Structures are given as structure tokens and as C-alpha cells.
Short mmCIF file of C-alpha atoms and ligand atoms in Angstrom, two decimals:
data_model
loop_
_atom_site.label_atom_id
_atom_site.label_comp_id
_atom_site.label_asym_id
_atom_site.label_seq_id
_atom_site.Cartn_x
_atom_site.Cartn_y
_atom_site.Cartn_z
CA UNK A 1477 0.00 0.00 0.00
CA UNK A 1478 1.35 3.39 -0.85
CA UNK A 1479 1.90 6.13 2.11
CA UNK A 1480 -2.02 7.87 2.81
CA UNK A 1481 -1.32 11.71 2.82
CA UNK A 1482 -2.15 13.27 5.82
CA UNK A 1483 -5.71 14.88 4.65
CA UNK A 1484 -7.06 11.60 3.40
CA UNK A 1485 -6.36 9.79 6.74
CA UNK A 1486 -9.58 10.72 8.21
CA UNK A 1487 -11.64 10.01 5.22
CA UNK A 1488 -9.24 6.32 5.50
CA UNK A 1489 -10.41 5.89 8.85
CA UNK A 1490 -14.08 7.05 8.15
CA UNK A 1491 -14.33 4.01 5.74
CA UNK A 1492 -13.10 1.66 7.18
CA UNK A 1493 -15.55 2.32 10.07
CA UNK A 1494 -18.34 2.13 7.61
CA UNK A 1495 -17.05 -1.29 6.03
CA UNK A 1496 -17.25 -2.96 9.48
CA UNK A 1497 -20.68 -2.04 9.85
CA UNK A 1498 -23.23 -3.30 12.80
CA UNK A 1499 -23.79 0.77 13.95
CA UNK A 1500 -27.17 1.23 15.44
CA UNK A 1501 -28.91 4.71 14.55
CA UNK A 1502 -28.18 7.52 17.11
CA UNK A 1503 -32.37 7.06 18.44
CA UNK A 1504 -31.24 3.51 18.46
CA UNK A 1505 -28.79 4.36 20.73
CA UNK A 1506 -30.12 7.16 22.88
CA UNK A 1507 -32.84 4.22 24.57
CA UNK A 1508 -30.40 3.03 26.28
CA UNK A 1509 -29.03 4.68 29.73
CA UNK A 1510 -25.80 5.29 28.41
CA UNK A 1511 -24.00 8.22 29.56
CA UNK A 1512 -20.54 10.01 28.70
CA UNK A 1513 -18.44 11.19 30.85
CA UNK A 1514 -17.10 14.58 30.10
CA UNK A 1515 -13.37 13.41 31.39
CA UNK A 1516 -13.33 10.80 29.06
CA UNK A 1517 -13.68 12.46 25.78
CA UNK A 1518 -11.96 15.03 26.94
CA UNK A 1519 -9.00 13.33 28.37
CA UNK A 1520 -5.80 14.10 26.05
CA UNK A 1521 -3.25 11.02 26.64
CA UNK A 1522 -1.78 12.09 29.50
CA UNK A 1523 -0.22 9.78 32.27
CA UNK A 1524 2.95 10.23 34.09
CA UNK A 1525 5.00 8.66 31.52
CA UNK A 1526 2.76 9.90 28.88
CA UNK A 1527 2.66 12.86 27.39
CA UNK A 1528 -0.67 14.11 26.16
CA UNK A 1529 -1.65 13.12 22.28
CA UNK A 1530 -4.78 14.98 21.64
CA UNK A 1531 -5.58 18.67 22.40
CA UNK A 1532 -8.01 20.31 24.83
CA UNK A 1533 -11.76 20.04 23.93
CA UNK A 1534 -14.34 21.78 26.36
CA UNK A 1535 -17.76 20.78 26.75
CA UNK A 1536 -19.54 22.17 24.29
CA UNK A 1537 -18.46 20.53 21.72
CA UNK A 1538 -18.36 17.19 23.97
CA UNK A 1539 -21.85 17.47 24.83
CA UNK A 1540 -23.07 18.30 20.89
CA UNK A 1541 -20.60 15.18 19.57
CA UNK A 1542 -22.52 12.98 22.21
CA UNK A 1543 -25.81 14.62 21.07
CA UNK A 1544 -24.60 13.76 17.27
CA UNK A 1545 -23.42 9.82 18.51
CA UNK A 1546 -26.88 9.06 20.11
CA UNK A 1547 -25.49 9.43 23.98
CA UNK A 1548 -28.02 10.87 25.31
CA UNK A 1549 -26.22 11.42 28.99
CA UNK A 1550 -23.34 13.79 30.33
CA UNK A 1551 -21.69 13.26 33.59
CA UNK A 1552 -19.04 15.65 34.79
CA UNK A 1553 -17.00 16.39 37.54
CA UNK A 1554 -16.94 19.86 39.15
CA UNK A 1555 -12.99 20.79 38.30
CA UNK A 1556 -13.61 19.21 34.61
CA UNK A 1557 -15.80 21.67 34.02
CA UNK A 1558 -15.13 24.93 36.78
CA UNK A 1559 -11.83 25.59 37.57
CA UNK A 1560 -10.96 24.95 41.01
CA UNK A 1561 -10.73 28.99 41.77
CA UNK A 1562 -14.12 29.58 41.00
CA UNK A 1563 -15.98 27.10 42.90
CA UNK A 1564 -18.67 28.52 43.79
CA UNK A 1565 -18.48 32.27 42.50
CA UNK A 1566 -20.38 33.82 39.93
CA UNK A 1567 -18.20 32.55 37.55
CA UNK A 1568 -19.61 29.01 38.41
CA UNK A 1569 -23.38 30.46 37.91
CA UNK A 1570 -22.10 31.58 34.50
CA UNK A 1571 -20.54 28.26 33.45
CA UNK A 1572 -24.03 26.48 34.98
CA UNK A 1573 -25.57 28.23 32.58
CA UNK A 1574 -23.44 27.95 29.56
CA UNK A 1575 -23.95 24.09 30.34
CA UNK A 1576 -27.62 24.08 30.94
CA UNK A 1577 -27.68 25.55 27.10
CA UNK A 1578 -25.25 23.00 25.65
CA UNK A 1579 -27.66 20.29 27.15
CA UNK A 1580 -30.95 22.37 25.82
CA UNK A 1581 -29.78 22.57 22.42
CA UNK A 1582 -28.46 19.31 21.51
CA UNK A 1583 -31.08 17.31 23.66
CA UNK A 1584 -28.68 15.94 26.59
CA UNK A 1585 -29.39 15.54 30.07
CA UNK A 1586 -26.76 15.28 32.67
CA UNK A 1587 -27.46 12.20 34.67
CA UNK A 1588 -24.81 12.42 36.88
CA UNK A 1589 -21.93 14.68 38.96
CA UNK A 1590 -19.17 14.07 41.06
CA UNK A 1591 -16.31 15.94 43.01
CA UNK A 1592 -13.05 15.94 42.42
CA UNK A 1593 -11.74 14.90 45.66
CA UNK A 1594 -8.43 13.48 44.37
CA UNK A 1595 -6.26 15.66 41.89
CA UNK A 1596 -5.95 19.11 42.83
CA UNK A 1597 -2.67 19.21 45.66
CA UNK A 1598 -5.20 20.05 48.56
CA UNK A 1599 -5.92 16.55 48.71
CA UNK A 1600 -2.85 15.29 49.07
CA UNK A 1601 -3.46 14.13 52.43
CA UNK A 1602 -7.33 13.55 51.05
CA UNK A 1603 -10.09 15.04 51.75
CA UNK A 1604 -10.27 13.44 55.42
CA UNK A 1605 -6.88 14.77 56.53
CA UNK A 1606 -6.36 15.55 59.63
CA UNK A 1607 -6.20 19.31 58.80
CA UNK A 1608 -9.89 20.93 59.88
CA UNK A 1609 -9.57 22.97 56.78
CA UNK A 1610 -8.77 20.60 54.63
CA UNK A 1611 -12.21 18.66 55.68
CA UNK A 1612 -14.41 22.21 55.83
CA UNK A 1613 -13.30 22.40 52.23
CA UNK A 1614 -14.66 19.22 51.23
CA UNK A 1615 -17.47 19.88 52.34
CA UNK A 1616 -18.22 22.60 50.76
CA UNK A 1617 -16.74 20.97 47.29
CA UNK A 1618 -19.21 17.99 47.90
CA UNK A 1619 -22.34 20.16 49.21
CA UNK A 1620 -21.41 22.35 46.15
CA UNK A 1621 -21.25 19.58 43.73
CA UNK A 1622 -24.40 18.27 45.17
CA UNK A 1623 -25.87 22.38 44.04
CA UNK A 1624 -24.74 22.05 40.53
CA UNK A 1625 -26.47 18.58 40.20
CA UNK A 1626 -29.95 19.90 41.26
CA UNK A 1627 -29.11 22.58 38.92
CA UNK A 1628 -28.34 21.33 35.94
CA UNK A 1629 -31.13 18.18 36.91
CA UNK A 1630 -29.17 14.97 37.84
CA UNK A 1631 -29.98 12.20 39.55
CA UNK A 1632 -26.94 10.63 40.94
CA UNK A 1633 -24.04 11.91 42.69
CA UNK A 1634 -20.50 9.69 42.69
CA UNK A 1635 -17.25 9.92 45.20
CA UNK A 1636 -13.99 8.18 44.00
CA UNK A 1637 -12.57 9.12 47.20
CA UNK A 1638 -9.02 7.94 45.25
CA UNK A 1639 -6.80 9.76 47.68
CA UNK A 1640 -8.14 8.14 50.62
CA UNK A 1641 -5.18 6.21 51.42
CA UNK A 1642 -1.66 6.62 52.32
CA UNK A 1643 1.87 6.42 50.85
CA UNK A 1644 3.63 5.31 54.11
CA UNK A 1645 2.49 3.22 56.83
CA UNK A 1646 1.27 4.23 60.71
CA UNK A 1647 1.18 7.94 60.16
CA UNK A 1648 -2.93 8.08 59.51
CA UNK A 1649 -5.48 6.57 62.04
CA UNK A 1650 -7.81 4.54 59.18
CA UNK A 1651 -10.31 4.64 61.88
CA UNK A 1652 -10.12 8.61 62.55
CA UNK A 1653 -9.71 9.23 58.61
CA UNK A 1654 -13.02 7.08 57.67
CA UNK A 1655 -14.84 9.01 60.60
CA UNK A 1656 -14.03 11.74 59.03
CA UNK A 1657 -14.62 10.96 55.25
CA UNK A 1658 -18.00 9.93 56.65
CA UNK A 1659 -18.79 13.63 58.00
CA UNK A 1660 -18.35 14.64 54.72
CA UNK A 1661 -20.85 12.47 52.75
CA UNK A 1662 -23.19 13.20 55.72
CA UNK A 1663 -22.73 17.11 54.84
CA UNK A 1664 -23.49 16.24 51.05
CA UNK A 1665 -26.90 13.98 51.84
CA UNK A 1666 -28.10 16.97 54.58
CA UNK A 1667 -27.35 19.65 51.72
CA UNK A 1668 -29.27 17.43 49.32
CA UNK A 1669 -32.09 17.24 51.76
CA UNK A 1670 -32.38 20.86 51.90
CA UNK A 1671 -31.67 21.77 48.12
CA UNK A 1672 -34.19 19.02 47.45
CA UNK A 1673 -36.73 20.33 48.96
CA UNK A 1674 -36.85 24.10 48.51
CA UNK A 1675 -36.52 23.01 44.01
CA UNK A 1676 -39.64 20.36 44.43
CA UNK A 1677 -36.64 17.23 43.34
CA UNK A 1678 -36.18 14.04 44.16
CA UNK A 1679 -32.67 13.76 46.32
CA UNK A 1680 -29.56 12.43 44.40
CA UNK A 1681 -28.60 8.79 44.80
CA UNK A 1682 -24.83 9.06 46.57
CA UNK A 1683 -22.68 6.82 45.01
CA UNK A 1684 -19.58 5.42 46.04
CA UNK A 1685 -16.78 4.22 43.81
CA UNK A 1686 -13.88 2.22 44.57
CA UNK A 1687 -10.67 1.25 43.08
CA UNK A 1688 -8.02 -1.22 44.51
CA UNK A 1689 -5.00 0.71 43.98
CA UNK A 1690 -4.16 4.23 42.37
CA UNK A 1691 -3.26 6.91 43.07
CA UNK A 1692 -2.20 6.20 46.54
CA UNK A 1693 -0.22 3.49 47.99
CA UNK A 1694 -2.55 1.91 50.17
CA UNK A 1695 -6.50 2.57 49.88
CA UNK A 1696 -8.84 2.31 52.83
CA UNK A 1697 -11.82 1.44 50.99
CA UNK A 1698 -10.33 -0.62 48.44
CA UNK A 1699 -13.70 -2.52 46.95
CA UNK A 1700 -17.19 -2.12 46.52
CA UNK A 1701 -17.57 -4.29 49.24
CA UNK A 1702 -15.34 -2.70 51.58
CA UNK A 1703 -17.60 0.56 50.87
CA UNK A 1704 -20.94 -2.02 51.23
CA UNK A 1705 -19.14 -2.40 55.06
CA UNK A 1706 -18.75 1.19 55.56
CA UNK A 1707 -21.94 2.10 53.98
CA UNK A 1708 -23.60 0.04 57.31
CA UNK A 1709 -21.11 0.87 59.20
CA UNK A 1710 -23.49 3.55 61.11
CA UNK A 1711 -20.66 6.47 59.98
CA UNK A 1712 -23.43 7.93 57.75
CA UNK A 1713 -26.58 9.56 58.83
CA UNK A 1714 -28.28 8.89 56.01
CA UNK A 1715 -27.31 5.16 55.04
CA UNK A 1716 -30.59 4.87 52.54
CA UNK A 1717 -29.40 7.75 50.13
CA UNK A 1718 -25.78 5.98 49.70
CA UNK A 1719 -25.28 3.32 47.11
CA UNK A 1720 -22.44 2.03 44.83
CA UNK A 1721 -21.03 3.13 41.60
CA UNK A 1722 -19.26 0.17 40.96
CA UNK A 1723 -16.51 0.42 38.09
CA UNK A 1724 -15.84 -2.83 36.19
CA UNK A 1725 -12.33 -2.63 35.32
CA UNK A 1726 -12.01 -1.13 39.38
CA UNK A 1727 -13.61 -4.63 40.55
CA UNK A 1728 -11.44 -7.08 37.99
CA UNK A 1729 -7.97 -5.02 38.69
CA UNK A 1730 -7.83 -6.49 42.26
CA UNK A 1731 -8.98 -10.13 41.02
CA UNK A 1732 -12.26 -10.01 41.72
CA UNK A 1733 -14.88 -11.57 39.53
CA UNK A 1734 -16.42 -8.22 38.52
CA UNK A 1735 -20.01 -10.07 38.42
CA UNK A 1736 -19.65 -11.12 41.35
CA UNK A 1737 -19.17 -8.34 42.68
CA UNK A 1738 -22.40 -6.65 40.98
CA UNK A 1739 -24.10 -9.54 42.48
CA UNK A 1740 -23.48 -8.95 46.58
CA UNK A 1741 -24.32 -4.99 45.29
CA UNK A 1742 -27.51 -6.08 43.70
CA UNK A 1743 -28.47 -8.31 47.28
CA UNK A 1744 -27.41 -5.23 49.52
CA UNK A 1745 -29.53 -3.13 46.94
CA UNK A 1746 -27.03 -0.78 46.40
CA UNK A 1747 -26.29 -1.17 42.92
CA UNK A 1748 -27.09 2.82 41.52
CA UNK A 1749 -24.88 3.40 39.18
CA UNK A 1750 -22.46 1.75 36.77
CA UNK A 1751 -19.27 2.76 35.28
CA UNK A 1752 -18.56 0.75 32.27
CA UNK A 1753 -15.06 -0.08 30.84
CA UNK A 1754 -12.25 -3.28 30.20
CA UNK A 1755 -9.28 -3.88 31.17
CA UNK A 1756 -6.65 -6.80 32.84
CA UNK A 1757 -6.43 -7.94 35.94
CA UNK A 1758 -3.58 -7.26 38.13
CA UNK A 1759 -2.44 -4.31 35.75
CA UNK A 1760 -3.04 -0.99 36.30
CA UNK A 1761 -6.15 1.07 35.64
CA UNK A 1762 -6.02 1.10 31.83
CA UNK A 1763 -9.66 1.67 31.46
CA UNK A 1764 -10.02 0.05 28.03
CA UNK A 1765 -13.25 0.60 25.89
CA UNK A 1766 -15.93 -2.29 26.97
CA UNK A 1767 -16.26 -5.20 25.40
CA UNK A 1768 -12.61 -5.10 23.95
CA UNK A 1769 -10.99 -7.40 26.56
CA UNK A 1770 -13.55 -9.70 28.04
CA UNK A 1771 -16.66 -9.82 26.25
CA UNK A 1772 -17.46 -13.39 27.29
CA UNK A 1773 -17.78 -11.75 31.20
CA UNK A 1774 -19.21 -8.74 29.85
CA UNK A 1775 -21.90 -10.67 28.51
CA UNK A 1776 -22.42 -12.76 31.88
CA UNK A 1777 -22.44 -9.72 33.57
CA UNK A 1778 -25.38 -8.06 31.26
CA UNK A 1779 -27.30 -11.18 32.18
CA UNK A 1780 -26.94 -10.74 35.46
CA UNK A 1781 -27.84 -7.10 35.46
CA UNK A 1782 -30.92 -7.58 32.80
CA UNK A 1783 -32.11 -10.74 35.10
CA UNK A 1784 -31.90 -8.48 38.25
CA UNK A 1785 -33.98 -5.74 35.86
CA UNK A 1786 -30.64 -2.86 36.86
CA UNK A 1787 -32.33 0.38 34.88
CA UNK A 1788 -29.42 2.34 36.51
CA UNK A 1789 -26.67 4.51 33.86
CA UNK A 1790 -24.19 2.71 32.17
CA UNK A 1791 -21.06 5.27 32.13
CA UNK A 1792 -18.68 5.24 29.67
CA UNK A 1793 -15.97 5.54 31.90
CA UNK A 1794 -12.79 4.85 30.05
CA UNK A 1795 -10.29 6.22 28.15
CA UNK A 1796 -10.13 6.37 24.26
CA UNK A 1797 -6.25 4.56 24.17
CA UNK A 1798 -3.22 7.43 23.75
CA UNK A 1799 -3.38 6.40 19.88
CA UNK A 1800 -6.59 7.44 18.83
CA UNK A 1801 -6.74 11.19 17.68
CA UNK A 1802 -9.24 13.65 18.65
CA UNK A 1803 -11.42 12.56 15.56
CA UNK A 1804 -10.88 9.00 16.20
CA UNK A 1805 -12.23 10.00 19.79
CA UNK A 1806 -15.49 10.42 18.06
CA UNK A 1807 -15.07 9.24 14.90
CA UNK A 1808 -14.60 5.29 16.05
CA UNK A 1809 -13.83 5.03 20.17
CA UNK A 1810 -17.57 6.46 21.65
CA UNK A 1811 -19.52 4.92 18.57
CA UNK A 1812 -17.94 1.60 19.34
CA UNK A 1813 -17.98 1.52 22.51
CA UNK A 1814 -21.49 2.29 22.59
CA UNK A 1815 -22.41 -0.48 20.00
CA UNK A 1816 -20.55 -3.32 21.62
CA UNK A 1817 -22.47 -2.33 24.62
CA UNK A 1818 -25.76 -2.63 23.14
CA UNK A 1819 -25.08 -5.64 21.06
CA UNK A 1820 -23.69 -7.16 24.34
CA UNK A 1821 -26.59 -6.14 25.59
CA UNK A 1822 -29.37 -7.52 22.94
CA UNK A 1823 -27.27 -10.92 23.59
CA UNK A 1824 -28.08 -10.88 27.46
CA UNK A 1825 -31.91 -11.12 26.42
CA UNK A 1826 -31.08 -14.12 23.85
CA UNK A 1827 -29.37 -15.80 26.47
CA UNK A 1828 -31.94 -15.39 28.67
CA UNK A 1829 -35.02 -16.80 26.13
CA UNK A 1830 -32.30 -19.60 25.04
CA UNK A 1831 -34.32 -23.09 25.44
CA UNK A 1832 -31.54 -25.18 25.77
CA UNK A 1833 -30.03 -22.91 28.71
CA UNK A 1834 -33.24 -22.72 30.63
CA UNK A 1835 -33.79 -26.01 30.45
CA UNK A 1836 -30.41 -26.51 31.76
CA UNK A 1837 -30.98 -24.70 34.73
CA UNK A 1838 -34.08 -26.01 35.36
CA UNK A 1839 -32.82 -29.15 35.40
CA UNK A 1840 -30.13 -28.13 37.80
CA UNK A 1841 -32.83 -27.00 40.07
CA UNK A 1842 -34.70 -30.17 39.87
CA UNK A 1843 -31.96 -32.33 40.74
CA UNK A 1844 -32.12 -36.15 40.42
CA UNK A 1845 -34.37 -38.58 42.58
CA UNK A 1846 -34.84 -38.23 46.18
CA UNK A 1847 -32.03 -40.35 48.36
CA UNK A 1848 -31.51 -40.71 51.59
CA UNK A 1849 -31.00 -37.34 52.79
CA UNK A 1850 -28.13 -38.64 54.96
CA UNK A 1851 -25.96 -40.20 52.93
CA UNK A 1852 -23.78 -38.04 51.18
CA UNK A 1853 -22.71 -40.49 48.34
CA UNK A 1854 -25.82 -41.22 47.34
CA UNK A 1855 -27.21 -37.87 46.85
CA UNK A 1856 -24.09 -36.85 44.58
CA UNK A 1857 -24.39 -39.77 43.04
CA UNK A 1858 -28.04 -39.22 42.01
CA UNK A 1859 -27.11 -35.42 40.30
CA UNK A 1860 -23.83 -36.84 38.58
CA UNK A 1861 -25.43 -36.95 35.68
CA UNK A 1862 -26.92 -33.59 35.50
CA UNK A 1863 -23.78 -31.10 36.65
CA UNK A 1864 -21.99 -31.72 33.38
CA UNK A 1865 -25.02 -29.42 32.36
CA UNK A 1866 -22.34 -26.49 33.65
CA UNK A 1867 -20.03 -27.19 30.94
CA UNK A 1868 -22.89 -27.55 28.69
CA UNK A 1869 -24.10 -23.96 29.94
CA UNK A 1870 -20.83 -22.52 29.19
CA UNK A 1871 -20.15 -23.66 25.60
CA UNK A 1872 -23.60 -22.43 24.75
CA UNK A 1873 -22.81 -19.12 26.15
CA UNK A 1874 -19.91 -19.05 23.68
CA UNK A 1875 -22.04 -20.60 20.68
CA UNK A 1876 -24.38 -17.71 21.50
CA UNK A 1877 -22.04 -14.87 21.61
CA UNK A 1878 -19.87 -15.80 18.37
CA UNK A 1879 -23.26 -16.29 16.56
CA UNK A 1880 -22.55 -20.12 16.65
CA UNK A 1881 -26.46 -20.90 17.34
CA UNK A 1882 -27.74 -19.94 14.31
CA UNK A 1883 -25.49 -21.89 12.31
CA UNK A 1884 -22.32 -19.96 12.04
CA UNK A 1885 -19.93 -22.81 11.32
CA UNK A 1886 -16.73 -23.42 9.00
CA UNK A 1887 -17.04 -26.74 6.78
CA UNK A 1888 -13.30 -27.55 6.15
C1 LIG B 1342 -10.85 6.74 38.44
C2 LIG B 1342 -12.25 6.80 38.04
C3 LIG B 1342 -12.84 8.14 38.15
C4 LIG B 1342 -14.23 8.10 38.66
C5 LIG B 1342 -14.79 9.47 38.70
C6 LIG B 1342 -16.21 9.46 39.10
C7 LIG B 1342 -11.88 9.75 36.68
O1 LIG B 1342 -10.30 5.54 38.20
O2 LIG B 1342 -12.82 5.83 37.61
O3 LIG B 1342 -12.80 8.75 36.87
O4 LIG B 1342 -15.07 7.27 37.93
O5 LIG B 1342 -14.03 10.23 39.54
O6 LIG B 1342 -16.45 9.99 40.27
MG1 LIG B 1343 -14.86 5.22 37.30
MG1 LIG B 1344 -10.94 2.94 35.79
#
């Protein structure tokens, strides 16, 4: 192939993405609860051995390319949007607004918003260090946050409290630090109380988000279900407004089974919100576009989730990989990644009609004659037969996701 000039590359790319095919129509797409973060198309390559690859892009034109994809969802934190200096000032009121017309005019709603508790260097001893100011200010950064969701009409509020850790051991008391993390959250659900119910809204659901390692050393609420302990542990006044955004690339990084997971959030009713993604496990947070990795668990995990009847978001939290331009962002990574979620997604349902699987697992559940219910041997022996159905379960869940069940095969 001969060298592509420079001007035809995107007109290369913009092929090829129409010879693959299998895009669903933006109104396709927008009846699903998919949401885009504004970090993620906006983020630029950047990691501390990377230097950034794309340029700045600011949320107007996120928010119209999302309208123009078929997302139909923004989520934002406070910084990515107001810079840290004018938190709450007049400035902020003007940026509200200039966002509140973005969503107008290209038909978005923001589902979601979340404070940035983690980047900026006043959190460097997070935002429960042991410095009163340090804590006053969070709250206010949360209790505004939770102002700027009833403002521009949210639903759900998320906390990565990332920098709730430490770097070296035995100078933090975890048990003083989580007391205090807790006093903030409770200042975010009373401020939602009251902002509630002088605007005539529903309060915000309070989701927490965890991640095993990253940024810090050590994390003090490394998993979902270390934040399911905390959530009861009575630290928060209001226990019922505080849920779980659970991030599946968050869960699978410490070797979790991320459906797993989903599954002790979905029995502790917790699960609110989603953040969607792939990645490896025991790597860093590489926050790969879903589907790309595992889409064998993705798919188990849609089943679970459309079994359980989950109508919370599905965030696009990830990042479109270093070598992907700025077109490419929205050119192929969001379109994608959208599409393999909903064709994941349309898969769950045939997997849950399948005949053969349902009559698998009824079997299962019926089990083999009745034995002596003493004897130990005997009642093994009478469901031998019957638990090679889990194998059988298994291969059809791969016939059904590589289109094997209606009659894909090779003849040699
Ligand atoms: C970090 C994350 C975060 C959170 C976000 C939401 C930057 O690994 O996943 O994204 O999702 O802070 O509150
Ligand atoms: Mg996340
Ligand atoms: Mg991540």
C-alpha cells in the first residue's frame, strides 16, 4: 500500500468504520441509559510517563458530539468543568448556565456529577486529613457539587474518594480518617435534603466508587464491598441515600470476579450506578473501551444485570487509548464503545429466552431422585449426571455470543 497523505487519513479511517458495519442509529442508541463522561472524551493522553496526544476540547463541543453519537447522557465532575478557583463564584453560575444551554440545544441531560476529591494538591493528604480545613473544604466541594447537580437536573451523585489512602504506613489513624470521610458524605446527603426540597426534586442517589489501587499506595476502601461495610457501618446519617457506583475494570484489577461483585451490590440493593469499561487484571487502571478485553464476562455480567432488571446509567468511563486522535475520539472510540455495549446487551436477552439454557438450569434445580437425605454419596451420586449441564451452559454461552447458534460454522 502506498503512504495515505495526511488529509485523506480521516476520510481512510471514516471508511473503514463504515465497512465494518453493525452501527445502530443515534435514536437507536439514545434508549439506552448510556451516559458520557465529560473526562473521558476530553481526556488528552496524559499519564505520568505519557505525554498528552490529543488537544483540549471543552464541553460544548463534547456534549453536541454525544448529542450527534446518540449518547443521550453527560456526567461531569466539578474541576472538569469549573476551575478549582471559581468554585462557587459567579463565575460558576455563568458556566451552569453555559452548560444548561449545551444540554438544551443538543437534547442531553446530565445524569450524573461528582467531586473531584483526588487531583488538585489540597488533597494530598485527602479530603479526610487531619487538617480541619482541609475537611471544611470538602465539604463545601461535595455540598457544592451536590448544588450544581440539582441545577443542571441529575440524579446521581459519585465519590472516587481515590486519595483516601496513604503512601507510608502508621502515620494516619484509618479509623479517625473514615470518621471523618464519613462527616463529609453526611454534609453532602443533609445539603441534598435541603436543596431538594426548597426546588420540588427528588434527592440524588450518593454513590460510592472504589478502586483497589491508584493513586495512593494503600486505599482504605479498596472494593465495593469494603464501601458495602462502611456504607452500614453507622458512619453515615443517612445510610438509605448511599449506594455504589461500581466500576468494572475497578472490581477485575484487584482479582475479583467483577459479576460477582455486581451480584453482593444487587443483594445489599445498592447497585445505583455503573461505570462501564475493560481492562486486565492485576495491571493498572487502563480503562479500556468495553467489550474489547472480556466480552465473554461482559456478557455474563449483562445477564446478570438484565435478570436483576438494573435500569441504573451505564457510564462510559474509560479512556479512548493514547493512539486514537481527537477525531478518532469520536469518529470510532464512543460509537464503538457504545455499540458493543448494546449488542452485548441484545445478547443478554437471547441468552436469557435460550431453550436449551433454561432447560439446563431447570434441570439443575430439579436435581435427580430423592435419596436418603443422609448419605452423602448417594445424593451426589443421584445429580452426577446432571452437573456436566455447567459445561454444557458454558459452551452455549460461547455458541451464543460468536453467533454459533444460528449456524455460524466453517465446513473444512
Ligand atoms: C478513576 C475513576 C474516576 C471516577 C470518577 C467518578 C476519573 O479511576 O474511575 O474517573 O469514575 O471520579 O467519580
Ligand atoms: Mg470510574
Ligand atoms: Mg478505571
Amino acid at each position: 500500500m502506498n503512504p495515505i497523505p495526511e488529509n485523506q487519513q480521516q476520510a481512510f479511517v471514516s471508511r473503514l468504520m463504515k465497512a465494518c458495519g453493525g452501527a445502530y442509529s443515534p435514536e437507536v442508541r439514545r434508549k439506552y441509559f448510556i451516559s458520557g463522561p465529560q473526562w473521558a472524551a476530553a481526556y488528552q493522553g496524559q499519564a505520568l510517563f505519557h505525554a498528552p496526544t490529543r488537544p483540549e476540547i471543552g464541553f460544548q463541543e463534547i456534549i453536541r458530539k454525544y448529542s450527534e453519537i446518540g449518547i443521550g447522557y453527560w456526567t461531569t465532575h466539578d474541576t472538569d468543568v469549573i476551575p478549582t478557583y471559581a468554585m462557587g463564584t459567579d463565575r460558576q453560575n455563568e458556566i451552569v448556565a453555559e452548560i444548561q444551554k449545551a444540554l438544551r440545544d443538543n437534547g442531553v441531560q446530565c445524569s450524573m456529577v461528582t467531586a473531584e476529591t483526588f487531583h488538585h494538591a489540597v488533597w494530598s493528604a485527602s479530603p479526610a486529613a487531619e487538617a480541619p480545613q482541609v475537611r471544611e473544604y470538602a465539604k463545601f466541594r461535595v455540598c457544592n457539587t451536590v448544588d450544581i447537580g440539582h441545577e443542571l437536573g441529575a440524579s446521581f451523585a459519585v465519590y472516587w474518594p481515590g486519595s483516601l489512602g496513604y503512601y507510608v504506613q502508621g502515620a494516619i489513624d484509618e479509623t479517625q480518617t473514615l470518621r471523618w470521610y464519613a462527616e463529609a458524605l453526611n454534609a453532602a446527603c443533609d445539603r441534598d435534603i435541603e436543596v431538594a426540597q426548597k426546588n420540588d426534586r427528588q434527592t440524588l442517589k450518593h454513590c460510592l466508587e472504589a478502586k483497589p489501587f491508584e493513586p495512593q499506595a494503600e486505599i482504605l476502601l479498596p472494593t465495593s464491598d469494603a464501601m458495602l461495610g462502611f456504607i452500614a457501618s453507622g458512619l453515615l446519617t443517612h445510610p438509605e441515600m448511599v449506594g455504589l457506583n461500581p466500576e468494572y475494570l475497578h472490581e477485575l484489577m484487584w482479582g475479583a470476579a467483577p459479576r460477582a461483585a455486581l451480584a453482593r451490590a444487587l443483594v445489599a440493593g445498592k447497585l445505583f450506578h455503573f461505570d462501564i469499561n475493560d481492562g486486565y487484571r492485576l495491571k493498572h487502571d487502563v480503562d479500556i473501551g468495553v467489550g474489547l478485553v472480556n466480552p465473554l464476562d461482559w456478557l455474563n455480567v449483562l445477564v446478570l444485570l438484565r435478570s436483576h432488571a438494573y435500569n441504573g446509567p451505564f457510564n462510559l468511563d474509560y479512556k479512548p487509548p493514547r493512539t486514537t486522535s481527537q477525531f478518532g475520539v469520536f469518529e470510532v472510540s464512543f460509537p464503538t464503545a457504545v455499540d458493543r455495549f448494546i449488542t452485548l446487551w441484545e445478547i443478554a436477552g437471547e441468552v436469557m429466552t435460550d431453550p436449551i439454557i433454561k432447560e439446563a438450569m431447570d434441570a439443575l434445580k430439579a436435581g435427580g431422585p430423592l435419596v436418603d437425605p443422609r448419605d452423602a454419596d448417594a445424593i451426589f451420586a443421584s445429580n452426577r449426571e446432571l452437573l456436566t449441564l455447567h459445561e454444557l451452559i458454558a459452551h452455549r454461552l460461547v455458541q451464543i455470543l460468536l453467533g454459533l447458534h444460528r449456524g455460524r460454522i466453517y465446513s473444512l
